[in-house]
Amino acid sequence: MNEGGGSRPGTTPTGTLVLRRAALSIRVRIRTLIVGACLVAAIVLLGVTALCVGSLVLSPGEVLAALLGQGDSRSQLVVMEWRLPRVLAAVVFGAALGASGALFQSLTRNPLGSPDVLGFDAGAVTGALVATLVLGAGQTGLTIGALVGGLATAVVVAAFGLSSGSGSIRLIVVGIGMSAMLLAINQLLIQRAELEEAMRASSWTLGSLASIGWERLVPATCVIAVLLVLAVLAARPGRMLELHNDAAAAFGVSVRPVRLALLAIGVALVAVPVAVAGPIAFVALTAPHLARQLTRVGPLAVLPAALMGSLVLLGADVAVLVAPTTSSLPVSIATLVLGGSYFIWLLINEWRHAR
């Protein structure tokens, strides 16, 4: 027996602990890579399914031929102009919402801290409605209005929800109240608008991917790609904030600038999908939780949450495509059913832990 308390020759207890932590980190990274690969495979499978189903059912071979430019004109029109933009929008916007949810859940240190619950998406909708119905702005103005509305809501919620050093529970309560108030304002704006504008705005607030074309998808994808890169870069110092502000500052992290950066990136990741497709609820809430359960990593895992967001939104869109209805349903119907059930489960768990 050696003198190191039973440790192996040449290895101190501290060295053994370091080796164990390194091995655990490697296992977590391998698990994350495997989960990420599985999520990508599932997204591809669901994407092919979405390209096949609809009023005109196509085989995978016909879809592949259309993607390669070798199919007949009808198949190419259906796949390339109608279905492919919708599939890519589900993937891109789902990734944006999933990443945004991961940022806000990390910032609030609360599993309910998503832009849906905090009212940021409702604020983005309010800003977009003011820009279009009141100011008469176009698509660019609508996007700017959504961003300004989301940021203004974030400032108000943070000012009232984090006053006097209060915890994240108060922040959630303030966010829920703000969301309810903004929803009422949104309905008032729609009711006071002209009939044609009100009908168009009311349809937009349902949240749908059906009418998205290349002209709106391409610029939105470019903006979201930049925001996702920024979110990944900001995630490393952001993880330090999950410990405590003082601990993060001790490690050289500028707490306030990092928080502001994460807040701005998270709101922008919500505002862009809202401006193009309308509000799509609960994807930002459910995706980070599901990704965390699979990867076993902390709240601020941007890429797994983004992939899970793509899978959730694409799966919801496929569900409404195959639903036995006479008319096309907005994708938010499916996300509300899925996310609402998950939200109730989270509230019950939060209440149990608070007791």
CSV table of C-alpha atoms in Angstrom, one decimal:
chain,number,residue,atom,x,y,z
A,1,MET,CA,0.0,0.0,0.0
A,2,ASN,CA,1.4,3.4,-0.8
A,3,GLU,CA,1.2,6.6,1.3
A,4,GLY,CA,-1.2,8.5,-1.1
A,5,GLY,CA,-4.3,7.1,0.5
A,6,GLY,CA,-4.5,4.2,-1.8
A,7,SER,CA,-3.8,6.2,-5.0
A,8,ARG,CA,-1.9,4.7,-7.8
A,9,PRO,CA,1.9,5.1,-7.9
A,10,GLY,CA,2.9,8.5,-9.3
A,11,THR,CA,-0.6,9.9,-9.0
A,12,THR,CA,-1.6,12.3,-6.3
A,13,PRO,CA,-5.3,12.7,-5.2
A,14,THR,CA,-5.4,16.1,-6.8
A,15,GLY,CA,-4.1,14.6,-10.1
A,16,THR,CA,-6.6,11.8,-9.9
A,17,LEU,CA,-9.4,14.4,-9.5
A,18,VAL,CA,-8.1,16.3,-12.5
A,19,LEU,CA,-8.0,13.1,-14.6
A,20,ARG,CA,-11.6,12.2,-13.6
A,21,ARG,CA,-12.8,15.7,-14.5
A,22,ALA,CA,-11.0,15.5,-17.9
A,23,ALA,CA,-12.5,12.1,-18.6
A,24,LEU,CA,-16.0,13.4,-17.6
A,25,SER,CA,-15.5,16.4,-19.9
A,26,ILE,CA,-14.5,14.1,-22.8
A,27,ARG,CA,-17.5,11.9,-22.2
A,28,VAL,CA,-19.8,14.9,-22.2
A,29,ARG,CA,-18.3,16.2,-25.5
A,30,ILE,CA,-18.6,12.8,-27.1
A,31,ARG,CA,-22.3,12.5,-25.9
A,32,THR,CA,-23.0,16.0,-27.3
A,33,LEU,CA,-21.4,15.1,-30.6
A,34,ILE,CA,-23.5,12.0,-30.9
A,35,VAL,CA,-26.7,13.8,-29.9
A,36,GLY,CA,-25.9,16.5,-32.4
A,37,ALA,CA,-25.4,14.0,-35.2
A,38,CYS,CA,-28.7,12.3,-34.3
A,39,LEU,CA,-30.5,15.6,-34.3
A,40,VAL,CA,-29.1,16.5,-37.7
A,41,ALA,CA,-30.1,13.1,-39.1
A,42,ALA,CA,-33.6,13.5,-37.7
A,43,ILE,CA,-33.9,17.0,-39.2
A,44,VAL,CA,-32.8,15.7,-42.6
A,45,LEU,CA,-35.4,12.9,-42.4
A,46,LEU,CA,-38.2,15.2,-41.3
A,47,GLY,CA,-37.1,17.7,-44.1
A,48,VAL,CA,-37.5,15.0,-46.8
A,49,THR,CA,-40.8,14.0,-45.3
A,50,ALA,CA,-42.0,17.6,-45.4
A,51,LEU,CA,-40.9,17.9,-49.1
A,52,CYS,CA,-42.9,14.7,-49.9
A,53,VAL,CA,-46.2,15.4,-48.1
A,54,GLY,CA,-48.9,17.9,-49.0
A,55,SER,CA,-51.8,18.2,-51.4
A,56,LEU,CA,-49.6,16.7,-54.0
A,57,VAL,CA,-47.8,13.7,-52.6
A,58,LEU,CA,-44.3,13.1,-54.1
A,59,SER,CA,-42.0,10.1,-53.7
A,60,PRO,CA,-38.4,10.6,-52.3
A,61,GLY,CA,-37.1,9.9,-55.7
A,62,GLU,CA,-39.2,12.6,-57.3
A,63,VAL,CA,-38.1,15.1,-54.6
A,64,LEU,CA,-34.4,14.2,-55.2
A,65,ALA,CA,-34.9,14.6,-58.9
A,66,ALA,CA,-36.5,18.0,-58.4
A,67,LEU,CA,-33.7,19.2,-56.0
A,68,LEU,CA,-31.2,18.2,-58.7
A,69,GLY,CA,-33.1,20.0,-61.4
A,70,GLN,CA,-34.0,16.8,-63.3
A,71,GLY,CA,-37.7,16.4,-62.5
A,72,ASP,CA,-40.7,17.5,-64.4
A,73,SER,CA,-41.7,21.2,-64.2
A,74,ARG,CA,-44.6,20.5,-61.8
A,75,SER,CA,-42.4,18.7,-59.3
A,76,GLN,CA,-39.7,21.4,-59.5
A,77,LEU,CA,-42.3,24.1,-59.0
A,78,VAL,CA,-43.8,22.4,-55.9
A,79,VAL,CA,-40.5,21.4,-54.3
A,80,MET,CA,-38.2,24.4,-55.2
A,81,GLU,CA,-40.7,27.3,-54.9
A,82,TRP,CA,-43.3,26.1,-52.5
A,83,ARG,CA,-42.0,23.5,-50.1
A,84,LEU,CA,-38.2,24.0,-49.8
A,85,PRO,CA,-38.4,27.6,-48.6
A,86,ARG,CA,-41.0,26.4,-45.9
A,87,VAL,CA,-38.7,23.6,-44.8
A,88,LEU,CA,-35.6,25.8,-44.6
A,89,ALA,CA,-37.6,28.4,-42.7
A,90,ALA,CA,-38.6,25.9,-40.1
A,91,VAL,CA,-35.0,24.8,-39.7
A,92,VAL,CA,-33.6,28.3,-39.6
A,93,PHE,CA,-36.3,29.9,-37.4
A,94,GLY,CA,-36.4,26.9,-35.1
A,95,ALA,CA,-32.6,27.2,-34.6
A,96,ALA,CA,-33.0,30.9,-33.8
A,97,LEU,CA,-35.8,30.3,-31.3
A,98,GLY,CA,-34.0,27.4,-29.6
A,99,ALA,CA,-30.7,29.4,-29.2
A,100,SER,CA,-32.6,32.4,-27.9
A,101,GLY,CA,-34.3,30.2,-25.3
A,102,ALA,CA,-31.0,28.9,-24.2
A,103,LEU,CA,-29.6,32.4,-23.7
A,104,PHE,CA,-32.5,33.6,-21.7
A,105,GLN,CA,-32.7,30.5,-19.5
A,106,SER,CA,-29.1,31.0,-18.7
A,107,LEU,CA,-29.4,34.7,-18.0
A,108,THR,CA,-32.4,34.2,-15.7
A,109,ARG,CA,-31.0,31.0,-14.2
A,110,ASN,CA,-34.6,29.7,-14.4
A,111,PRO,CA,-36.1,26.9,-16.6
A,112,LEU,CA,-39.1,29.1,-17.3
A,113,GLY,CA,-36.9,32.0,-18.6
A,114,SER,CA,-37.8,32.0,-22.2
A,115,PRO,CA,-38.8,34.9,-24.5
A,116,ASP,CA,-42.3,33.4,-24.6
A,117,VAL,CA,-42.8,33.6,-20.9
A,118,LEU,CA,-40.9,36.9,-20.4
A,119,GLY,CA,-43.0,38.7,-23.0
A,120,PHE,CA,-40.2,39.5,-25.4
A,121,ASP,CA,-41.9,37.9,-28.4
A,122,ALA,CA,-45.2,39.7,-27.5
A,123,GLY,CA,-43.1,42.9,-27.4
A,124,ALA,CA,-41.7,42.1,-30.8
A,125,VAL,CA,-45.2,41.6,-32.2
A,126,THR,CA,-46.3,44.9,-30.7
A,127,GLY,CA,-43.3,46.7,-32.3
A,128,ALA,CA,-44.0,45.1,-35.7
A,129,LEU,CA,-47.7,46.0,-35.5
A,130,VAL,CA,-46.9,49.6,-34.6
A,131,ALA,CA,-44.5,49.8,-37.5
A,132,THR,CA,-47.0,48.4,-40.1
A,133,LEU,CA,-50.4,49.4,-38.9
A,134,VAL,CA,-49.6,52.8,-37.4
A,135,LEU,CA,-46.5,54.0,-39.3
A,136,GLY,CA,-47.2,52.1,-42.6
A,137,ALA,CA,-43.7,50.6,-42.8
A,138,GLY,CA,-42.7,47.8,-45.1
A,139,GLN,CA,-40.9,44.5,-44.4
A,140,THR,CA,-37.7,46.3,-43.4
A,141,GLY,CA,-39.6,48.6,-41.0
A,142,LEU,CA,-41.5,45.7,-39.7
A,143,THR,CA,-38.2,43.9,-38.8
A,144,ILE,CA,-36.8,47.0,-37.1
A,145,GLY,CA,-40.1,47.5,-35.2
A,146,ALA,CA,-40.0,43.9,-34.0
A,147,LEU,CA,-36.4,44.3,-32.8
A,148,VAL,CA,-37.2,47.7,-31.0
A,149,GLY,CA,-40.3,46.3,-29.5
A,150,GLY,CA,-38.5,43.2,-28.1
A,151,LEU,CA,-35.6,45.2,-26.7
A,152,ALA,CA,-38.0,47.8,-25.1
A,153,THR,CA,-39.9,45.0,-23.5
A,154,ALA,CA,-36.7,43.4,-22.2
A,155,VAL,CA,-35.6,46.7,-20.6
A,156,VAL,CA,-39.0,47.1,-18.9
A,157,VAL,CA,-39.2,43.5,-17.6
A,158,ALA,CA,-35.6,43.7,-16.4
A,159,ALA,CA,-36.2,47.0,-14.7
A,160,PHE,CA,-39.2,45.8,-12.7
A,161,GLY,CA,-38.3,42.1,-12.4
A,162,LEU,CA,-34.8,42.6,-11.1
A,163,SER,CA,-35.3,45.5,-8.8
A,164,SER,CA,-33.8,45.4,-5.3
A,165,GLY,CA,-31.8,42.3,-6.1
A,166,SER,CA,-35.0,40.1,-6.5
A,167,GLY,CA,-34.7,36.6,-7.9
A,168,SER,CA,-35.7,35.1,-11.1
A,169,ILE,CA,-39.2,34.1,-9.9
A,170,ARG,CA,-40.2,37.8,-9.8
A,171,LEU,CA,-38.8,38.3,-13.2
A,172,ILE,CA,-41.0,35.5,-14.5
A,173,VAL,CA,-44.1,36.9,-12.9
A,174,VAL,CA,-43.4,40.4,-14.3
A,175,GLY,CA,-42.8,38.8,-17.7
A,176,ILE,CA,-46.1,37.0,-17.7
A,177,GLY,CA,-47.9,40.2,-16.7
A,178,MET,CA,-46.1,42.2,-19.4
A,179,SER,CA,-47.0,39.5,-22.0
A,180,ALA,CA,-50.7,39.6,-21.1
A,181,MET,CA,-50.7,43.4,-21.3
A,182,LEU,CA,-48.9,43.4,-24.7
A,183,LEU,CA,-51.3,40.8,-26.1
A,184,ALA,CA,-54.2,43.1,-25.2
A,185,ILE,CA,-52.4,46.0,-26.9
A,186,ASN,CA,-51.8,43.9,-30.0
A,187,GLN,CA,-55.5,43.0,-30.3
A,188,LEU,CA,-56.4,46.7,-29.9
A,189,LEU,CA,-54.1,47.7,-32.7
A,190,ILE,CA,-55.6,45.1,-35.0
A,191,GLN,CA,-59.2,46.1,-34.2
A,192,ARG,CA,-58.5,49.8,-34.9
A,193,ALA,CA,-56.9,49.1,-38.2
A,194,GLU,CA,-58.5,49.1,-41.6
A,195,LEU,CA,-60.3,45.9,-42.6
A,196,GLU,CA,-57.8,44.7,-45.1
A,197,GLU,CA,-54.8,45.6,-42.9
A,198,ALA,CA,-56.5,44.0,-39.9
A,199,MET,CA,-57.1,40.8,-41.7
A,200,ARG,CA,-53.5,40.6,-42.9
A,201,ALA,CA,-52.2,41.4,-39.4
A,202,SER,CA,-54.5,39.0,-37.7
A,203,SER,CA,-53.4,36.2,-40.1
A,204,TRP,CA,-49.7,37.1,-39.5
A,205,THR,CA,-50.1,37.0,-35.7
A,206,LEU,CA,-51.1,33.3,-35.9
A,207,GLY,CA,-47.6,32.4,-36.9
A,208,SER,CA,-47.3,30.4,-40.1
A,209,LEU,CA,-44.5,29.2,-42.5
A,210,ALA,CA,-46.9,28.7,-45.4
A,211,SER,CA,-46.4,32.0,-47.3
A,212,ILE,CA,-42.6,32.3,-46.8
A,213,GLY,CA,-40.7,32.7,-50.1
A,214,TRP,CA,-37.0,33.0,-51.1
A,215,GLU,CA,-37.2,36.8,-51.1
A,216,ARG,CA,-37.8,36.9,-47.3
A,217,LEU,CA,-36.1,33.7,-46.3
A,218,VAL,CA,-32.6,34.6,-47.7
A,219,PRO,CA,-32.0,37.9,-45.9
A,220,ALA,CA,-33.5,36.5,-42.7
A,221,THR,CA,-31.2,33.4,-42.9
A,222,CYS,CA,-28.1,35.6,-43.3
A,223,VAL,CA,-29.0,37.7,-40.3
A,224,ILE,CA,-29.8,34.7,-38.1
A,225,ALA,CA,-26.5,33.0,-39.2
A,226,VAL,CA,-24.6,36.0,-37.9
A,227,LEU,CA,-26.6,36.1,-34.7
A,228,LEU,CA,-26.0,32.4,-34.1
A,229,VAL,CA,-22.2,32.9,-34.5
A,230,LEU,CA,-22.4,35.8,-32.0
A,231,ALA,CA,-24.4,33.6,-29.6
A,232,VAL,CA,-21.8,30.8,-29.7
A,233,LEU,CA,-19.0,33.3,-29.2
A,234,ALA,CA,-20.8,34.9,-26.2
A,235,ALA,CA,-21.7,31.6,-24.7
A,236,ARG,CA,-18.3,31.0,-23.1
A,237,PRO,CA,-18.2,34.1,-20.9
A,238,GLY,CA,-22.0,33.7,-20.5
A,239,ARG,CA,-21.5,30.3,-18.8
A,240,MET,CA,-19.4,32.0,-16.1
A,241,LEU,CA,-22.4,34.1,-15.2
A,242,GLU,CA,-24.3,31.0,-14.3
A,243,LEU,CA,-22.0,30.6,-11.3
A,244,HIS,CA,-22.5,34.1,-9.8
A,245,ASN,CA,-21.8,37.6,-10.8
A,246,ASP,CA,-18.9,37.9,-8.2
A,247,ALA,CA,-17.4,34.6,-9.3
A,248,ALA,CA,-17.6,35.6,-12.9
A,249,ALA,CA,-16.0,38.9,-12.2
A,250,ALA,CA,-13.2,37.1,-10.3
A,251,PHE,CA,-12.5,35.2,-13.5
A,252,GLY,CA,-12.1,38.4,-15.4
A,253,VAL,CA,-15.6,38.4,-17.0
A,254,SER,CA,-17.2,41.9,-17.5
A,255,VAL,CA,-20.6,41.0,-16.1
A,256,ARG,CA,-22.7,43.9,-17.4
A,257,PRO,CA,-21.4,44.0,-21.0
A,258,VAL,CA,-21.8,40.2,-21.3
A,259,ARG,CA,-25.3,40.3,-19.9
A,260,LEU,CA,-26.3,43.2,-22.3
A,261,ALA,CA,-24.7,41.3,-25.2
A,262,LEU,CA,-26.6,38.1,-24.4
A,263,LEU,CA,-29.8,40.0,-24.0
A,264,ALA,CA,-29.5,41.9,-27.3
A,265,ILE,CA,-28.5,38.7,-29.2
A,266,GLY,CA,-31.4,36.7,-27.6
A,267,VAL,CA,-34.0,39.4,-28.5
A,268,ALA,CA,-32.7,39.7,-32.0
A,269,LEU,CA,-32.9,35.9,-32.5
A,270,VAL,CA,-36.6,36.2,-31.6
A,271,ALA,CA,-37.4,39.4,-33.5
A,272,VAL,CA,-36.2,38.1,-36.9
A,273,PRO,CA,-38.5,35.0,-37.0
A,274,VAL,CA,-41.4,37.1,-35.6
A,275,ALA,CA,-40.9,39.7,-38.4
A,276,VAL,CA,-41.0,37.1,-41.1
A,277,ALA,CA,-43.3,34.3,-39.9
A,278,GLY,CA,-45.2,35.9,-37.0
A,279,PRO,CA,-45.0,34.7,-33.4
A,280,ILE,CA,-44.3,31.0,-32.9
A,281,ALA,CA,-44.8,30.1,-29.3
A,282,PHE,CA,-43.0,27.7,-27.0
A,283,VAL,CA,-40.2,26.5,-29.3
A,284,ALA,CA,-37.8,28.7,-27.3
A,285,LEU,CA,-39.1,27.2,-24.1
A,286,THR,CA,-39.0,23.5,-24.9
A,287,ALA,CA,-36.0,23.2,-27.2
A,288,PRO,CA,-33.3,24.1,-24.6
A,289,HIS,CA,-34.8,21.7,-22.0
A,290,LEU,CA,-35.0,18.8,-24.4
A,291,ALA,CA,-31.5,19.4,-25.6
A,292,ARG,CA,-30.2,19.6,-22.1
A,293,GLN,CA,-31.9,16.3,-21.1
A,294,LEU,CA,-30.2,14.6,-24.1
A,295,THR,CA,-26.7,16.1,-23.8
A,296,ARG,CA,-26.5,16.6,-20.0
A,297,VAL,CA,-24.8,19.9,-20.4
A,298,GLY,CA,-25.6,23.3,-18.8
A,299,PRO,CA,-28.3,25.7,-19.9
A,300,LEU,CA,-26.1,27.7,-22.2
A,301,ALA,CA,-25.5,25.1,-24.9
A,302,VAL,CA,-26.4,27.1,-27.9
A,303,LEU,CA,-25.8,24.6,-30.7
A,304,PRO,CA,-27.7,21.7,-29.2
A,305,ALA,CA,-30.6,24.0,-28.4
A,306,ALA,CA,-30.5,25.4,-31.9
A,307,LEU,CA,-30.6,21.9,-33.4
A,308,MET,CA,-33.4,20.9,-31.1
A,309,GLY,CA,-35.3,24.0,-32.0
A,310,SER,CA,-35.1,23.2,-35.7
A,311,LEU,CA,-36.3,19.6,-35.0
A,312,VAL,CA,-39.2,20.8,-32.9
A,313,LEU,CA,-40.4,23.5,-35.3
A,314,LEU,CA,-39.9,21.2,-38.4
A,315,GLY,CA,-41.8,18.4,-36.6
A,316,ALA,CA,-44.6,20.7,-35.8
A,317,ASP,CA,-44.8,21.9,-39.4
A,318,VAL,CA,-44.9,18.3,-40.6
A,319,ALA,CA,-47.7,17.6,-38.1
A,320,VAL,CA,-49.9,20.4,-39.5
A,321,LEU,CA,-49.1,19.4,-43.1
A,322,VAL,CA,-50.4,15.8,-42.5
A,323,ALA,CA,-53.3,16.9,-40.2
A,324,PRO,CA,-56.7,15.8,-41.6
A,325,THR,CA,-58.1,19.3,-42.2
A,326,THR,CA,-59.7,21.0,-45.2
A,327,SER,CA,-57.4,24.1,-44.9
A,328,SER,CA,-53.8,24.7,-44.0
A,329,LEU,CA,-53.2,25.2,-40.3
A,330,PRO,CA,-50.6,27.6,-38.9
A,331,VAL,CA,-47.6,25.9,-37.4
A,332,SER,CA,-48.2,27.8,-34.1
A,333,ILE,CA,-51.2,25.5,-33.5
A,334,ALA,CA,-48.9,22.5,-33.2
A,335,THR,CA,-46.3,24.3,-31.2
A,336,LEU,CA,-48.9,25.6,-28.8
A,337,VAL,CA,-50.2,22.1,-28.1
A,338,LEU,CA,-46.7,20.8,-27.6
A,339,GLY,CA,-45.3,23.7,-25.7
A,340,GLY,CA,-48.3,24.3,-23.6
A,341,SER,CA,-48.3,20.8,-22.3
A,342,TYR,CA,-44.5,21.1,-21.6
A,343,PHE,CA,-45.1,24.5,-20.0
A,344,ILE,CA,-47.6,23.1,-17.5
A,345,TRP,CA,-45.2,20.3,-16.6
A,346,LEU,CA,-42.5,22.8,-16.0
A,347,LEU,CA,-44.7,25.0,-13.8
A,348,ILE,CA,-45.7,22.0,-11.7
A,349,ASN,CA,-42.0,21.0,-11.3
A,350,GLU,CA,-41.0,24.6,-10.4
A,351,TRP,CA,-43.8,24.8,-7.8
A,352,ARG,CA,-42.7,21.5,-6.2
A,353,HIS,CA,-39.1,22.7,-6.0
A,354,ALA,CA,-40.1,26.1,-4.5
A,355,ARG,CA,-42.0,24.4,-1.6
